[in-house]
Tab-separated table of C-alpha atoms in Angstrom:
chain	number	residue	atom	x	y	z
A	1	UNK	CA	-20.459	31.090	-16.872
A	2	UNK	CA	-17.528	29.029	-18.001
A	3	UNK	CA	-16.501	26.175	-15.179
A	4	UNK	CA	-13.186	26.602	-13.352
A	5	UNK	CA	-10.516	24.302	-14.609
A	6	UNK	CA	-9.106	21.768	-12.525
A	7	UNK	CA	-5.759	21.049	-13.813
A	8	UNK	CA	-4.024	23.316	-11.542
A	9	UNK	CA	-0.127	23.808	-12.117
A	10	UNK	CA	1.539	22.103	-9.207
A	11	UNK	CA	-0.198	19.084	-10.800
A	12	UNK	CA	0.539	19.506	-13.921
A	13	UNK	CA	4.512	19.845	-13.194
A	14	UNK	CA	4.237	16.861	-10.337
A	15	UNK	CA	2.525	14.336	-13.947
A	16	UNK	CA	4.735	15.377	-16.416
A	17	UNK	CA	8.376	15.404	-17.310
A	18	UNK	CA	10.710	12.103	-17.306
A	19	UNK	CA	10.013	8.577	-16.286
A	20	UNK	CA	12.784	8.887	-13.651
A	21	UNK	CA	12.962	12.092	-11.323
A	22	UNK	CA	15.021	12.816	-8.871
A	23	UNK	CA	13.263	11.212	-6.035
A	24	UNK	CA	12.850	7.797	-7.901
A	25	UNK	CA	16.705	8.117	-9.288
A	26	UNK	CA	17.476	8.404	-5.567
A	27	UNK	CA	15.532	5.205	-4.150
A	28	UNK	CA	16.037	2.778	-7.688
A	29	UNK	CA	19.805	4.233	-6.457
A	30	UNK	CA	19.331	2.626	-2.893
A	31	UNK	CA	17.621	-0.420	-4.498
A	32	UNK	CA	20.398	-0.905	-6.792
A	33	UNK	CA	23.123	-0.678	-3.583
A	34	UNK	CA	21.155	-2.874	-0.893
A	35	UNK	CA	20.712	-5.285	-3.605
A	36	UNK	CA	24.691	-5.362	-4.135
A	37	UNK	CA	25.548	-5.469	-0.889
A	38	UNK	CA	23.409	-8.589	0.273
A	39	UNK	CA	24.046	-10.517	-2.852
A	40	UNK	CA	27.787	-10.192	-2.264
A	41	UNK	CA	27.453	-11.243	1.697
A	42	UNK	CA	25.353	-13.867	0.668
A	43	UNK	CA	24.953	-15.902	-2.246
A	44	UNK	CA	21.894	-17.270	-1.758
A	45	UNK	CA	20.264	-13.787	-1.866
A	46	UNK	CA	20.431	-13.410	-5.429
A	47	UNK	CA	18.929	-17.195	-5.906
A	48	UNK	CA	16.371	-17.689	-8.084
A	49	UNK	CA	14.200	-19.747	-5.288
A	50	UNK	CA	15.009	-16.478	-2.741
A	51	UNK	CA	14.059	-13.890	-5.616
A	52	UNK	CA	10.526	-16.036	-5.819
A	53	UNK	CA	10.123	-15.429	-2.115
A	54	UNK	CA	10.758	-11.556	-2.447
A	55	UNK	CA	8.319	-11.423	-5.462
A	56	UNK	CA	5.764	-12.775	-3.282
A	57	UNK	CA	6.717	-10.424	-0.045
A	58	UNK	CA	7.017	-7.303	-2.687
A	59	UNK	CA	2.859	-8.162	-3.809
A	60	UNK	CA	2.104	-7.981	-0.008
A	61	UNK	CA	4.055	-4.609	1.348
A	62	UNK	CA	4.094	-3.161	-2.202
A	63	UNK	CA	-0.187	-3.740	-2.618
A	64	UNK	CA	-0.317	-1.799	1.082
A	65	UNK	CA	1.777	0.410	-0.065
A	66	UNK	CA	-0.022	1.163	-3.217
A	67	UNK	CA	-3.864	1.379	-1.260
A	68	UNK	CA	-1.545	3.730	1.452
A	69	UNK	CA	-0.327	6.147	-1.250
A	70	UNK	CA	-3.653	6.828	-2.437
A	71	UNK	CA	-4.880	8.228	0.787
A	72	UNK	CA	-1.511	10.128	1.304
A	73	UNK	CA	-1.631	11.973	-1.599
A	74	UNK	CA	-5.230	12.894	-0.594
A	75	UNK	CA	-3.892	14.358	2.712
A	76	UNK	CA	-5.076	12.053	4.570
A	77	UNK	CA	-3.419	8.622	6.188
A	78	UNK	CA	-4.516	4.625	6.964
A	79	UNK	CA	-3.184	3.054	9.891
A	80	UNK	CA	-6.070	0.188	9.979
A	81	UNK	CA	-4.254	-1.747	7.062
A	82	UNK	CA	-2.377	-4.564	8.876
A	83	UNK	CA	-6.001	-5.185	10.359
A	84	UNK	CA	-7.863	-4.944	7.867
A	85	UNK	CA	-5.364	-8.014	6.023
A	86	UNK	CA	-6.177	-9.881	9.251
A	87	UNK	CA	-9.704	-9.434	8.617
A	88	UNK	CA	-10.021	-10.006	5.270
A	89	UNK	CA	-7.684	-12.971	5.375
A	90	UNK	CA	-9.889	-15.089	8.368
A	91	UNK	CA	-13.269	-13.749	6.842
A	92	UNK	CA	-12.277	-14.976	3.582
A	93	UNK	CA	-11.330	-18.672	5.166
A	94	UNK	CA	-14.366	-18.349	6.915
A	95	UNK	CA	-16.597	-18.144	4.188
A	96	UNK	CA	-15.061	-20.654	2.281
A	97	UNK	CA	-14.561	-23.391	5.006
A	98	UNK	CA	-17.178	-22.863	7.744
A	99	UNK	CA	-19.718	-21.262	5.249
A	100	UNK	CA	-18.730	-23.486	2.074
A	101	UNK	CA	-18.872	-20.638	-0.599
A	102	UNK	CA	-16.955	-21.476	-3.187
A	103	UNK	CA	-13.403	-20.303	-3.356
A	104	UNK	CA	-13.561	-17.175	-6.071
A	105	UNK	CA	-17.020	-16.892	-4.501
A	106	UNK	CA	-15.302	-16.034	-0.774
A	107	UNK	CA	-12.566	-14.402	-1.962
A	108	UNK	CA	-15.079	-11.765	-3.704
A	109	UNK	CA	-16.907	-11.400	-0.989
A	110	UNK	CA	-13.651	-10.476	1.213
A	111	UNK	CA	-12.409	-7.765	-1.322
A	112	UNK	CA	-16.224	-6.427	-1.240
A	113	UNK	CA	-15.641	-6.446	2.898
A	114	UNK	CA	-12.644	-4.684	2.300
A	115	UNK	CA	-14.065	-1.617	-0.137
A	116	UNK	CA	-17.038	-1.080	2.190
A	117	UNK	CA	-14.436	-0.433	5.050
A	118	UNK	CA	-13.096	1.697	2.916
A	119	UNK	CA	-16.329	3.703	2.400
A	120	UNK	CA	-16.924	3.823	5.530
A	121	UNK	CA	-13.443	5.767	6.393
A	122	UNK	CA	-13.988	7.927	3.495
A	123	UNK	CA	-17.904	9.270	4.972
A	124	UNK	CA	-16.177	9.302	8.229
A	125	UNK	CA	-13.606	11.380	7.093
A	126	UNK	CA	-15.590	13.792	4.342
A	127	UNK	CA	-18.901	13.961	5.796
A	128	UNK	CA	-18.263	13.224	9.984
A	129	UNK	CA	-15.570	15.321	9.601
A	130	UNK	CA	-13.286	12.809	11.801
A	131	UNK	CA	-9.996	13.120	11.535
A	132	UNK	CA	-8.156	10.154	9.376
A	133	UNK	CA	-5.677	9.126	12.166
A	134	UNK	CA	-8.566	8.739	14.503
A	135	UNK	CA	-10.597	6.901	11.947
A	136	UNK	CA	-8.762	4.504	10.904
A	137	UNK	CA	-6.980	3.836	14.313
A	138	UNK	CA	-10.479	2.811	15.252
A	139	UNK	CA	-10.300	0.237	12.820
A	140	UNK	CA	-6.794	-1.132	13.546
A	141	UNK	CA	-8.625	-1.696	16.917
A	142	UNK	CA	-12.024	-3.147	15.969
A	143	UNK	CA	-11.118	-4.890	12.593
A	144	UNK	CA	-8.226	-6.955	14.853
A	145	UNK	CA	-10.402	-7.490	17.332
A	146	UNK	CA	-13.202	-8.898	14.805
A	147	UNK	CA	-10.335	-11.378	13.178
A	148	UNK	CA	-9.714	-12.656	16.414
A	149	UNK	CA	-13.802	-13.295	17.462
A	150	UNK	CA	-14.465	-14.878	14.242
A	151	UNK	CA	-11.507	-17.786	14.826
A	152	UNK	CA	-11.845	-17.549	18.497
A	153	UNK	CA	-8.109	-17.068	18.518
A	154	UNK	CA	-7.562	-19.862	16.096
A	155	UNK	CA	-6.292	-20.653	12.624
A	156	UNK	CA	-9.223	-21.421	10.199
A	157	UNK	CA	-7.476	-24.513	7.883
A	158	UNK	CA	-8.728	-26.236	5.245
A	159	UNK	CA	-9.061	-23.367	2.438
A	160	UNK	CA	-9.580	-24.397	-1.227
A	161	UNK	CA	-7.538	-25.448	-4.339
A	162	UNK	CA	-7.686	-21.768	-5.798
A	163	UNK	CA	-6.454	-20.175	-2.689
A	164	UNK	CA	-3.555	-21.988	-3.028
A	165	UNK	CA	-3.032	-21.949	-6.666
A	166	UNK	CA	-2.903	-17.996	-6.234
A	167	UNK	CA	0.071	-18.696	-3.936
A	168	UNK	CA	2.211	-21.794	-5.884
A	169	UNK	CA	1.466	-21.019	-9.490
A	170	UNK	CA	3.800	-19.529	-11.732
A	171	UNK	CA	4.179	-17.926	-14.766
A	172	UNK	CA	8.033	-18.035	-16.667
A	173	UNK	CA	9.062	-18.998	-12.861
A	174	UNK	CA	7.159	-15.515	-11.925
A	175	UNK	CA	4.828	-15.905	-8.775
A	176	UNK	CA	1.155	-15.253	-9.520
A	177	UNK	CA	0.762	-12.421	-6.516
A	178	UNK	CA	4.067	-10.812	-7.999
A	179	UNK	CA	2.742	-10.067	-11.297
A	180	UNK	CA	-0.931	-9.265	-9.524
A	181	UNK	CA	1.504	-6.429	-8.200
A	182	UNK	CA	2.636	-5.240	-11.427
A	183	UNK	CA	-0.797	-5.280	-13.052
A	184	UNK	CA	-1.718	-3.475	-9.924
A	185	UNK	CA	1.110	-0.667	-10.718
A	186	UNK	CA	0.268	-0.074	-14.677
A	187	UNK	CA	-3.499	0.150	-13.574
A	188	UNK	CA	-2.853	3.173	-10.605
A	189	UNK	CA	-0.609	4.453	-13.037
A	190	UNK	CA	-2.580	4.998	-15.696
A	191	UNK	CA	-5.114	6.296	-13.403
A	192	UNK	CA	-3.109	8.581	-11.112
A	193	UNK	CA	-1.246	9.860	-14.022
A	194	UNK	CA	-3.057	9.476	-17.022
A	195	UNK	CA	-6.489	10.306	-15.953
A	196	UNK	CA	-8.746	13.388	-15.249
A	197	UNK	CA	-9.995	11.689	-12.057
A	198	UNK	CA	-6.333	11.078	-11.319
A	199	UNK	CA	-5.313	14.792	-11.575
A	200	UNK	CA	-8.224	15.716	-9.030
A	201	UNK	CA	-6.562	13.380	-6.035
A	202	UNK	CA	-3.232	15.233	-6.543
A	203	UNK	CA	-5.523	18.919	-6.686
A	204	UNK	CA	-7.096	17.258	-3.193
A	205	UNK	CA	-4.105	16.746	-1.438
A	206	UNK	CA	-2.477	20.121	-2.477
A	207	UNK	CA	-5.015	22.106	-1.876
A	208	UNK	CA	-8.849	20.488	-0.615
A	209	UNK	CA	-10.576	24.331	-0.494
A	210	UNK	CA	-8.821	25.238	-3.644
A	211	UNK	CA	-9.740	22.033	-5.516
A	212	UNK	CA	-13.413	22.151	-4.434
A	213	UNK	CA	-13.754	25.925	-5.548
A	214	UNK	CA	-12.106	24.640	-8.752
A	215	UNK	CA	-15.555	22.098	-9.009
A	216	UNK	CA	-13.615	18.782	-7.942
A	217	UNK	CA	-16.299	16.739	-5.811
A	218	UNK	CA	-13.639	16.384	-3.022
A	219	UNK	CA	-15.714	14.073	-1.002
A	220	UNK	CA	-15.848	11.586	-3.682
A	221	UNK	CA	-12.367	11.808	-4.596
A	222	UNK	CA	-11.847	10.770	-0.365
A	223	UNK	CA	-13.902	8.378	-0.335
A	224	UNK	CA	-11.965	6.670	-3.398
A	225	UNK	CA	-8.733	7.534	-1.758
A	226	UNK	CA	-10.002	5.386	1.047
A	227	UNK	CA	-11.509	2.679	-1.261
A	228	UNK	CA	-8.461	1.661	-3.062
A	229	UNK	CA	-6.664	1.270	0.443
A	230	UNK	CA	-9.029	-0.710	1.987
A	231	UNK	CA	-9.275	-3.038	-0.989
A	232	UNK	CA	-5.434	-3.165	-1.831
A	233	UNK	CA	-5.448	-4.698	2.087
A	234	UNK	CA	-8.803	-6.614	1.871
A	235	UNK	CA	-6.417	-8.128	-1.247
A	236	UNK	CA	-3.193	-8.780	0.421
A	237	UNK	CA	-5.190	-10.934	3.598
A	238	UNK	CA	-6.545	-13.072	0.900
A	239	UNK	CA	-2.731	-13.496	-0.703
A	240	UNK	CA	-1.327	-13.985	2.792
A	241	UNK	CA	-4.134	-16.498	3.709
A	242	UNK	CA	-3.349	-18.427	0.014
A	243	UNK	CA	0.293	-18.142	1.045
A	244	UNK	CA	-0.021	-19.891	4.158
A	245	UNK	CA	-3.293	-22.144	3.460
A	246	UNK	CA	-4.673	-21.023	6.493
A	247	UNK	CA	-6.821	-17.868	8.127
A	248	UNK	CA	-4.610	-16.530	10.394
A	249	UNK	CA	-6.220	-13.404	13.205
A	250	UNK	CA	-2.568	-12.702	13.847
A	251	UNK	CA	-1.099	-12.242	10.964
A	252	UNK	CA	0.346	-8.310	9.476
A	253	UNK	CA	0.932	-6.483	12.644
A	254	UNK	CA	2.489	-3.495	12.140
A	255	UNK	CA	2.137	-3.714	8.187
A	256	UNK	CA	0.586	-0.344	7.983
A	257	UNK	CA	3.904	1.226	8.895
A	258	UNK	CA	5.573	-0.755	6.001
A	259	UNK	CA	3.487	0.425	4.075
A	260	UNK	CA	3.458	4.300	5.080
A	261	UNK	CA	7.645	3.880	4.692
A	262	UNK	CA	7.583	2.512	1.295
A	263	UNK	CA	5.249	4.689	0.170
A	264	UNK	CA	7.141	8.147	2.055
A	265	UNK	CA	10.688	6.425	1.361
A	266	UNK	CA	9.212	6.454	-2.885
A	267	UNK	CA	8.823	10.247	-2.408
A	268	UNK	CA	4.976	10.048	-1.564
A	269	UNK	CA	4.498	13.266	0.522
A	270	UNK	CA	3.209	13.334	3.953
A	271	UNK	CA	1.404	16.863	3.724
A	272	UNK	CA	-0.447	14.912	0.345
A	273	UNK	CA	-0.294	16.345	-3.756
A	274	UNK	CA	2.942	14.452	-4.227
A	275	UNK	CA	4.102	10.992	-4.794
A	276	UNK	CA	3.999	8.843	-7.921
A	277	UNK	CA	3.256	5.091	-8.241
A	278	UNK	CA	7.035	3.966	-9.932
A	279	UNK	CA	8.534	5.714	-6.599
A	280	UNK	CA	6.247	3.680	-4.459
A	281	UNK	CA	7.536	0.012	-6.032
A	282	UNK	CA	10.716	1.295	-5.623
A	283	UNK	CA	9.993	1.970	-2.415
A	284	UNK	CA	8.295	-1.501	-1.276
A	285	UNK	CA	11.500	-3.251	-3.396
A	286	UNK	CA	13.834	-1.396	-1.047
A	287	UNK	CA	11.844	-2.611	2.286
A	288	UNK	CA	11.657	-6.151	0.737
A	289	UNK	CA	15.394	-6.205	-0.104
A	290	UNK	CA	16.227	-5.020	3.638
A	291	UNK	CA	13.960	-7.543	5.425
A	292	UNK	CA	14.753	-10.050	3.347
A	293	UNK	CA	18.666	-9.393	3.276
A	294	UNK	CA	18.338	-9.342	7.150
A	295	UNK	CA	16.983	-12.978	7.271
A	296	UNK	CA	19.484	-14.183	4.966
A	297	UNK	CA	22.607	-12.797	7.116
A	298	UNK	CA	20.555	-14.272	10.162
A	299	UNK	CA	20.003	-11.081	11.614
A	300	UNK	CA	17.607	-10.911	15.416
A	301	UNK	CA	14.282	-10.508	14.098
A	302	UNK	CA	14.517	-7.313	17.280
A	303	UNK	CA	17.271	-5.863	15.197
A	304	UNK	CA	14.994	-6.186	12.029
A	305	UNK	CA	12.656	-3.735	13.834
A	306	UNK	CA	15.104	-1.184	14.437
A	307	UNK	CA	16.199	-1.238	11.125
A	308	UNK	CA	12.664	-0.966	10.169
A	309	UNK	CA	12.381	2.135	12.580
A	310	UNK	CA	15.472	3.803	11.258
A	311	UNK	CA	14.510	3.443	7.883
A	312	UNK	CA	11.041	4.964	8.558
A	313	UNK	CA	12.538	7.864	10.696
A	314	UNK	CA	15.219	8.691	7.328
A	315	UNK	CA	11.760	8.864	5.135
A	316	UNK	CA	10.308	11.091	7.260
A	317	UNK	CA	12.907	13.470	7.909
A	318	UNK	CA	14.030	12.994	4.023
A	319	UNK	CA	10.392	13.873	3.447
A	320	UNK	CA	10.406	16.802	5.695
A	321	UNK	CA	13.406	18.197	4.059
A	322	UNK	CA	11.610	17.756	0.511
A	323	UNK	CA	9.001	19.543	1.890
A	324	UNK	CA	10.940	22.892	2.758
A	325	UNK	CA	12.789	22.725	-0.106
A	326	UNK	CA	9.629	22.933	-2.282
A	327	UNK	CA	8.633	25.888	-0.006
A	328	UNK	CA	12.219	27.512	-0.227
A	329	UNK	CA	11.483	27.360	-4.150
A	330	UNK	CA	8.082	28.726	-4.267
A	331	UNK	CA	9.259	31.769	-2.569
């Protein structure tokens, strides 16, 4: 009997077509404005020592965003992120100061840390059946809560020379983590849009009983989902840790909702099967440019949090209103 295909439309329309669409032309649109508007209130913004600094912050919200996406599209959602940067961060200064590994040796073993998490959501999720709020808000709890036991509370100091090379090297004035980033981008790309495998996450999220009678091993394509999340954040505690040459337990609290608004604000989908990775940079950029902007005009950092909460309410309602247009369209 010849196999079910798996390229189902929706996916096929939501891969193809133009490099801009309209939900990209809208946020590279927003980009373009903020941008404006804080280089012309301040002209320091526009610096080339300020533009370093948002290189660096756009590897750290637009790596979470990245892992975040992944999951979204899937259907599913990670709220353990900011924790699991903690984590990663003080497990990786662990290993390297209190256990001596070497540096690349510890920094390994942190990313490895952070894809078994991720595993572990994904069985939890596919096989326990537990929902992925509930999942993963157990391990906003627990992995913070291991970050602080390992340090006792305290900053572990002392990391090596190639933690912070990552952080103070750069390449034609570009910070290291920045074009990490952008190699990070091309790579989901080309796999998300590009690839077979890719396809099947959008098929997942659109549909999870249609794409497993289609022959997609939904499971697996979870568990990956989950994967890339966990080590996107398992990476950004070890750039945050380079950054500041220290492990610190408190560090990325309340990342995981930068993350989810970049990722919704770049036309990611809540209900999952949507989203592409150029809307999510755009996405992080626009954060970065806001928070950043903010500091520069000396802004309350209590202020910077509503902002932050506006912002992520306008994503989800824009994202809400996407949604019932699609439906209005189907009909």
């Amino acid at each position: 009997m010849t196999p079910l295909r798996t390229e189902v439309p929706p996916v096929e329309v939501a891969l193809g077509g133009t490099f801009l669409r309209g939900k990209e032309i809208g946020v590279v649109g927003a980009v373009v404005v903020v941008f404006a508007v804080f280089a012309l209130a301040n002209g320091n913004f526009a610096g080339v020592s300020n533009l370093q600094t948002m290189g660096v912050d756009l590897a750290q919200y637009g790596l979470l965003a990245l892992g975040v996406s992944f999951v979204i599209i899937t259907g599913g959602i990670d709220l353990s992120v900011g924790s699991v940067v903690a984590l990663s961060g003080v497990w990786s200064a662990w290993l390297n100061v209190h256990a001596g590994l070497p540096d690349v040796l510890a920094i390994a073993l942190a990313l490895v840390t952070g894809a078994v998490i991720g595993v572990l959501h994904g069985l939890s999720v596919t096989v326990l059946g537990v929902p992925p709020f509930v999942t993963t808000l157990v391990t906003l709890v627990a992995a913070r809560g291991a970050a602080l036991a390992l340090t006792e509370g305290f900053p572990i100091d002392g990391v090596g020379s190639v933690f912070t090379s990552i952080a103070q090297y750069r390449l034609a004035g570009v910070p290291v983590p920045t074009l990490l980033f952008v190699g990070a981008c091309v790579v989901a790309w080309l796999f998300l849009e590009r690839t077979y495998q890719g396809r099947q996450l959008y098929a997942v999220g659109g549909n999870a009983e249609a794409a497993r009678l289609a022959g997609i091993r939904t499971r697996r394509r979870v568990v990956l989902a989950y994967v890339v999340s966990s080590t996107c954040a398992a990476a950004v505690g070890v750039l945050v840790t380079a950054r500041l040459t220290v492990g610190q337990p408190s560090i990325a609290t309340g990342w995981e909702l930068n993350a989810i608004a970049a990722a919704v604000i770049g036309g990611v989908g809540l209900a999952g099967g949507v989203g592409r990775v150029l809307g999510v940079a755009f996405g992080a950029i626009l954060l970065v440019c806001i928070n950043n902007g903010l500091v520069i005009l000396h802004v309350s950092p209590y202020y910077q949090q509503i902002v932050l909460g506006a912002v992520l309410a306008v994503a989800v309602v824009t994202d809400r209103l996407r949604s019932r247009g699609s439906e209005r369209d189907r009909r």
